[in-house]
PDB file of C-alpha atoms in Angstrom:
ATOM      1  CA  UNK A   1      10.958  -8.008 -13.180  1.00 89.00           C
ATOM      2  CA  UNK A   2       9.720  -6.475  -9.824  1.00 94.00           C
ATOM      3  CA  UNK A   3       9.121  -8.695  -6.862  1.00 96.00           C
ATOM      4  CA  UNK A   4       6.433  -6.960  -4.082  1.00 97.00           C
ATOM      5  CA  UNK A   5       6.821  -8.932  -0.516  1.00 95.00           C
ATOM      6  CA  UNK A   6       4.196  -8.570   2.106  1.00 95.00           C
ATOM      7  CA  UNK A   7       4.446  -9.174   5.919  1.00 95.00           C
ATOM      8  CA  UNK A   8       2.567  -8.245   8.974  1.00 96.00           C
ATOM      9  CA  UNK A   9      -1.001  -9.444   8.563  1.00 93.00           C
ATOM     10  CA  UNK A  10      -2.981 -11.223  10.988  1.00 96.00           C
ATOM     11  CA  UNK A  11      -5.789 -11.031  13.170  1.00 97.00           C
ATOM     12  CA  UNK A  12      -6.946  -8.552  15.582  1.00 98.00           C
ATOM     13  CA  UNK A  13      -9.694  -7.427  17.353  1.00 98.00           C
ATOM     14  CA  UNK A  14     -11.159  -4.237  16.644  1.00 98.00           C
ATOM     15  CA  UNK A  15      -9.425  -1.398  18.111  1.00 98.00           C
ATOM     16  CA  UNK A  16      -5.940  -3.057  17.768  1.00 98.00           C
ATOM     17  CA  UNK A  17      -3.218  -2.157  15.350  1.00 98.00           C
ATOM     18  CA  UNK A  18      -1.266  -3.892  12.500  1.00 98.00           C
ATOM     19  CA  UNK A  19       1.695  -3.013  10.294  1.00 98.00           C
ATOM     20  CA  UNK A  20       2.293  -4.113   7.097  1.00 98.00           C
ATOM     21  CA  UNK A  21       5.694  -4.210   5.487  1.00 98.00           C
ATOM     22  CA  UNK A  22       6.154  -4.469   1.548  1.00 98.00           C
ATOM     23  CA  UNK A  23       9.801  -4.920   0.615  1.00 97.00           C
ATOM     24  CA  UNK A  24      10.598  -4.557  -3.326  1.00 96.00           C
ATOM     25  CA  UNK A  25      13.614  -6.804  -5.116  1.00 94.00           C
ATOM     26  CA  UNK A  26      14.584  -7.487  -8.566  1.00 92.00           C
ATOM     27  CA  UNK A  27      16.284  -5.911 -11.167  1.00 84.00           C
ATOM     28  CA  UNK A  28      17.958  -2.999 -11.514  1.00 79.00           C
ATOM     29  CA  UNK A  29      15.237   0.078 -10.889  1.00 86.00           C
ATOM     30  CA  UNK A  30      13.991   3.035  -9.786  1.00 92.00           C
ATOM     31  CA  UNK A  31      10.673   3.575  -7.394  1.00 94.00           C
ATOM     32  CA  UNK A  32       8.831   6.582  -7.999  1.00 95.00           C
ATOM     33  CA  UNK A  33       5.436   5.639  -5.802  1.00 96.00           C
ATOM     34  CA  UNK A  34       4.034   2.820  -3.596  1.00 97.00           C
ATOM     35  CA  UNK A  35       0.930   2.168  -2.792  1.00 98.00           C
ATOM     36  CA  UNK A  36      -1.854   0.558  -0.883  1.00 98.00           C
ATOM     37  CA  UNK A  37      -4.820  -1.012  -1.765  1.00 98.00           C
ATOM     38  CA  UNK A  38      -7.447  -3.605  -0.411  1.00 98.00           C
ATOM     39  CA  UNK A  39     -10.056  -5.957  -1.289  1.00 97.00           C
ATOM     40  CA  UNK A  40     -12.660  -7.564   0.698  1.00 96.00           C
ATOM     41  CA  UNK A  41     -14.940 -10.715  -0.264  1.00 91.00           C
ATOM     42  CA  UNK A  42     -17.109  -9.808  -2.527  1.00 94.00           C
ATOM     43  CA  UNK A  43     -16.022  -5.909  -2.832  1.00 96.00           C
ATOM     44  CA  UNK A  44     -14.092  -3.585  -5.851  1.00 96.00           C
ATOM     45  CA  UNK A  45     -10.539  -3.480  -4.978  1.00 97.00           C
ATOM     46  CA  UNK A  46      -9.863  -0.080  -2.893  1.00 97.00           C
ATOM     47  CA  UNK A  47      -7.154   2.411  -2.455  1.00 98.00           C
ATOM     48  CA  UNK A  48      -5.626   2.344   0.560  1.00 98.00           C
ATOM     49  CA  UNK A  49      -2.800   4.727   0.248  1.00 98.00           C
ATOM     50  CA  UNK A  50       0.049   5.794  -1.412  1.00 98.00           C
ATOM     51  CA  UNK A  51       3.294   7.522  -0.953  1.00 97.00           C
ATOM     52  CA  UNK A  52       5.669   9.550  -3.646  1.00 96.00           C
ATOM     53  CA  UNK A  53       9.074   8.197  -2.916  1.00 94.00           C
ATOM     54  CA  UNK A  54      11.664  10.930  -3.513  1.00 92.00           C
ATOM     55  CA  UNK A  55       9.325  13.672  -2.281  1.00 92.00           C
ATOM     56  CA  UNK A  56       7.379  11.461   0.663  1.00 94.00           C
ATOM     57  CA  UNK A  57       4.285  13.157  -0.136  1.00 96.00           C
ATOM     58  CA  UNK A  58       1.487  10.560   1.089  1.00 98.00           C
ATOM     59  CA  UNK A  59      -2.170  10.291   0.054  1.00 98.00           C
ATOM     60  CA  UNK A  60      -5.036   8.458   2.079  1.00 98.00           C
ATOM     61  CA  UNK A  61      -8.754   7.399   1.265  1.00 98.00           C
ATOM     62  CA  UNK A  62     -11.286   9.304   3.202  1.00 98.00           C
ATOM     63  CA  UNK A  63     -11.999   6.167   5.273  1.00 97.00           C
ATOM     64  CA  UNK A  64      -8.679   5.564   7.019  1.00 98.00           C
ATOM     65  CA  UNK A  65      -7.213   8.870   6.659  1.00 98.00           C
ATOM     66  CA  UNK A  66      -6.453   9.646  10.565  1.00 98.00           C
ATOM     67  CA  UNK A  67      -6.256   5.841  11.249  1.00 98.00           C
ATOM     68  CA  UNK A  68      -3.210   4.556   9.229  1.00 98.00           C
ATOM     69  CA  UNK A  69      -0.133   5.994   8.004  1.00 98.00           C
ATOM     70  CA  UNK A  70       2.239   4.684   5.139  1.00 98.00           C
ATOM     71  CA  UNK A  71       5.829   5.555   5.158  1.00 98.00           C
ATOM     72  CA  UNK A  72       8.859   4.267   3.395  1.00 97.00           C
ATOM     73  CA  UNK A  73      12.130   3.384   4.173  1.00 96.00           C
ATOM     74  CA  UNK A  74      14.525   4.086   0.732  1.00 93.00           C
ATOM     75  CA  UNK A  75      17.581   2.152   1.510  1.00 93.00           C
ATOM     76  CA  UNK A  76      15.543  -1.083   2.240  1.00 95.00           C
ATOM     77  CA  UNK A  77      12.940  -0.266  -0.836  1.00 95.00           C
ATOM     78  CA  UNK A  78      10.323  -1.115   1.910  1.00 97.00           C
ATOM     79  CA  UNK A  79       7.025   0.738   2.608  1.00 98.00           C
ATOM     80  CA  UNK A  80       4.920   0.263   5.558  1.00 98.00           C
ATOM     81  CA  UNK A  81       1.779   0.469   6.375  1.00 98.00           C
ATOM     82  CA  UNK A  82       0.814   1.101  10.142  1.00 98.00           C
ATOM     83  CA  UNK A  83      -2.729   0.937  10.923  1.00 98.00           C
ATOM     84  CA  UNK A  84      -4.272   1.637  14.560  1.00 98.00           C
ATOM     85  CA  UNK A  85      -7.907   2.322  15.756  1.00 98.00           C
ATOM     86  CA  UNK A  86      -8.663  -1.166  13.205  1.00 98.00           C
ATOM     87  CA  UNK A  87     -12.213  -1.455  12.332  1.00 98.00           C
ATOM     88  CA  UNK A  88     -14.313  -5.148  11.502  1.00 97.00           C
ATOM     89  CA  UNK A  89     -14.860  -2.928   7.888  1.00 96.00           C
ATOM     90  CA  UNK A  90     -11.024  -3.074   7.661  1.00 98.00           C
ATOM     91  CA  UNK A  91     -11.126  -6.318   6.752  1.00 98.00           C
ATOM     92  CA  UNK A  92      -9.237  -7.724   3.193  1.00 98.00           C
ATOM     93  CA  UNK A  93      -6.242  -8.563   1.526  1.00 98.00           C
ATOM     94  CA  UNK A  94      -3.938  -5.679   1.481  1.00 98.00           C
ATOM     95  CA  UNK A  95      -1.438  -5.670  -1.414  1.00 98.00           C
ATOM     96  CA  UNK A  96       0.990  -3.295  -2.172  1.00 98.00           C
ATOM     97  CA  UNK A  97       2.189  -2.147  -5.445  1.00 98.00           C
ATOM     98  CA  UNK A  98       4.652   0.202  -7.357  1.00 97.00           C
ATOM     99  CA  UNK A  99       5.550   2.538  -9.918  1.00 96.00           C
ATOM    100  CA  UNK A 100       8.540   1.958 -11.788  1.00 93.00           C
ATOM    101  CA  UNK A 101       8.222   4.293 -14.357  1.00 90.00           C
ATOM    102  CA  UNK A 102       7.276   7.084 -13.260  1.00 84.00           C
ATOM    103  CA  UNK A 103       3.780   9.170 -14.362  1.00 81.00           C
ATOM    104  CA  UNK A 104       5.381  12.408 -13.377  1.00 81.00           C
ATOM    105  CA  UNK A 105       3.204  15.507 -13.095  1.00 84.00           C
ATOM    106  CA  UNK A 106       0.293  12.571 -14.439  1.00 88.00           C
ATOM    107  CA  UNK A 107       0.353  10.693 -11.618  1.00 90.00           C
ATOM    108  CA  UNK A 108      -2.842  10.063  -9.796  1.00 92.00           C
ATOM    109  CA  UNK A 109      -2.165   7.705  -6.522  1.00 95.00           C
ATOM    110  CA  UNK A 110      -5.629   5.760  -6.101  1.00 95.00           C
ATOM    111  CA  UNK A 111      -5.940   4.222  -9.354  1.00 95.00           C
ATOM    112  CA  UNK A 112      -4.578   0.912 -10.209  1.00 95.00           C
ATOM    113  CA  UNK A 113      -3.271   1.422 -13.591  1.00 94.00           C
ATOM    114  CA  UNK A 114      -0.281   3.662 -11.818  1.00 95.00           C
ATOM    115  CA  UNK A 115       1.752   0.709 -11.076  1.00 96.00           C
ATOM    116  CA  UNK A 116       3.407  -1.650 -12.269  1.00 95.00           C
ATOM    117  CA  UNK A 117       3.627  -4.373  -9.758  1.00 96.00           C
ATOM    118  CA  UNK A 118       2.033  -5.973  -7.776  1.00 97.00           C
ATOM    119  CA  UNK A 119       2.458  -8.268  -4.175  1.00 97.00           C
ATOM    120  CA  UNK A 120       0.384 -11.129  -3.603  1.00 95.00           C
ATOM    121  CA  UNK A 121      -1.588  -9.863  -0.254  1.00 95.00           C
ATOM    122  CA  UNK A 122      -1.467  -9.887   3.233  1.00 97.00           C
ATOM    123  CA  UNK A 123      -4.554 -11.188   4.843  1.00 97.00           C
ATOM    124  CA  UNK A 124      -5.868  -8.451   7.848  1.00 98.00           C
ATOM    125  CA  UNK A 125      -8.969  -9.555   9.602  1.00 98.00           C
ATOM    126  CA  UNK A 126     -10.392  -7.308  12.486  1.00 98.00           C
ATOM    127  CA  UNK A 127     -12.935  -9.072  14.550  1.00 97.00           C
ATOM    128  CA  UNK A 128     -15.786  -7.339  16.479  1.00 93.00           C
TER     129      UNK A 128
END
């Protein structure tokens, strides 16, 4: 078993910036992505965006590509999430997840079925 931790939510007014921190524990294993993704009230969970962790090749949605930027720090198993220029349509539960075994060539970064575990969420609301 996998455990996902988030940190860094909160509020902020629009305009601000946030980073989110997702630190991965457990058994013995091996990351070979990390991702992203949010859901709002009412809304489809949405890819955020993801990162390839040997290679650090990242991948954003259209909508905060420009605005946020993931990264990953391999000795702590910890990706981040820093998002600037926030937006009231930024709004939702951000939860991170990961790919322990490994899609290869296969892997597509904005679907969920990629990886393997989940967090629980880290609350970001951007007020106008």
């Amino acid at each position: 078993q996998v455990q996902l931790v988030e940190s860094g939510g909160g509020l902020v007014q629009a305009g601000g910036s946030l980073r989110l921190s997702c630190a991965a524990s457990g058994r013995p294993f091996s990351i070979y992505a990390m991702a992203w993704f949010r859901q709002a009230p009412g809304k489809e969970r949405e890819f955020v965006a993801a990162i390839r962790w040997s290679a650090g090749v990242t991948y954003y949605a259209d909508s905060v590509k420009g605005r946020f930027t993931i990264s990953r720090d391999n000795a702590k198993n910890t990706v981040y999430l820093q998002m600037n220029s926030l937006k009231p349509e930024d709004t939702a539960a951000y939860r991170c997840a990961v790919d322990v075994n490994s899609w290869g060539s296969s892997y597509v970064p904005g679907v969920p079925y990629a990886y393997d575990y989940w967090g629980q969420g880290a609350q970001v609301t951007v007020s106008s």
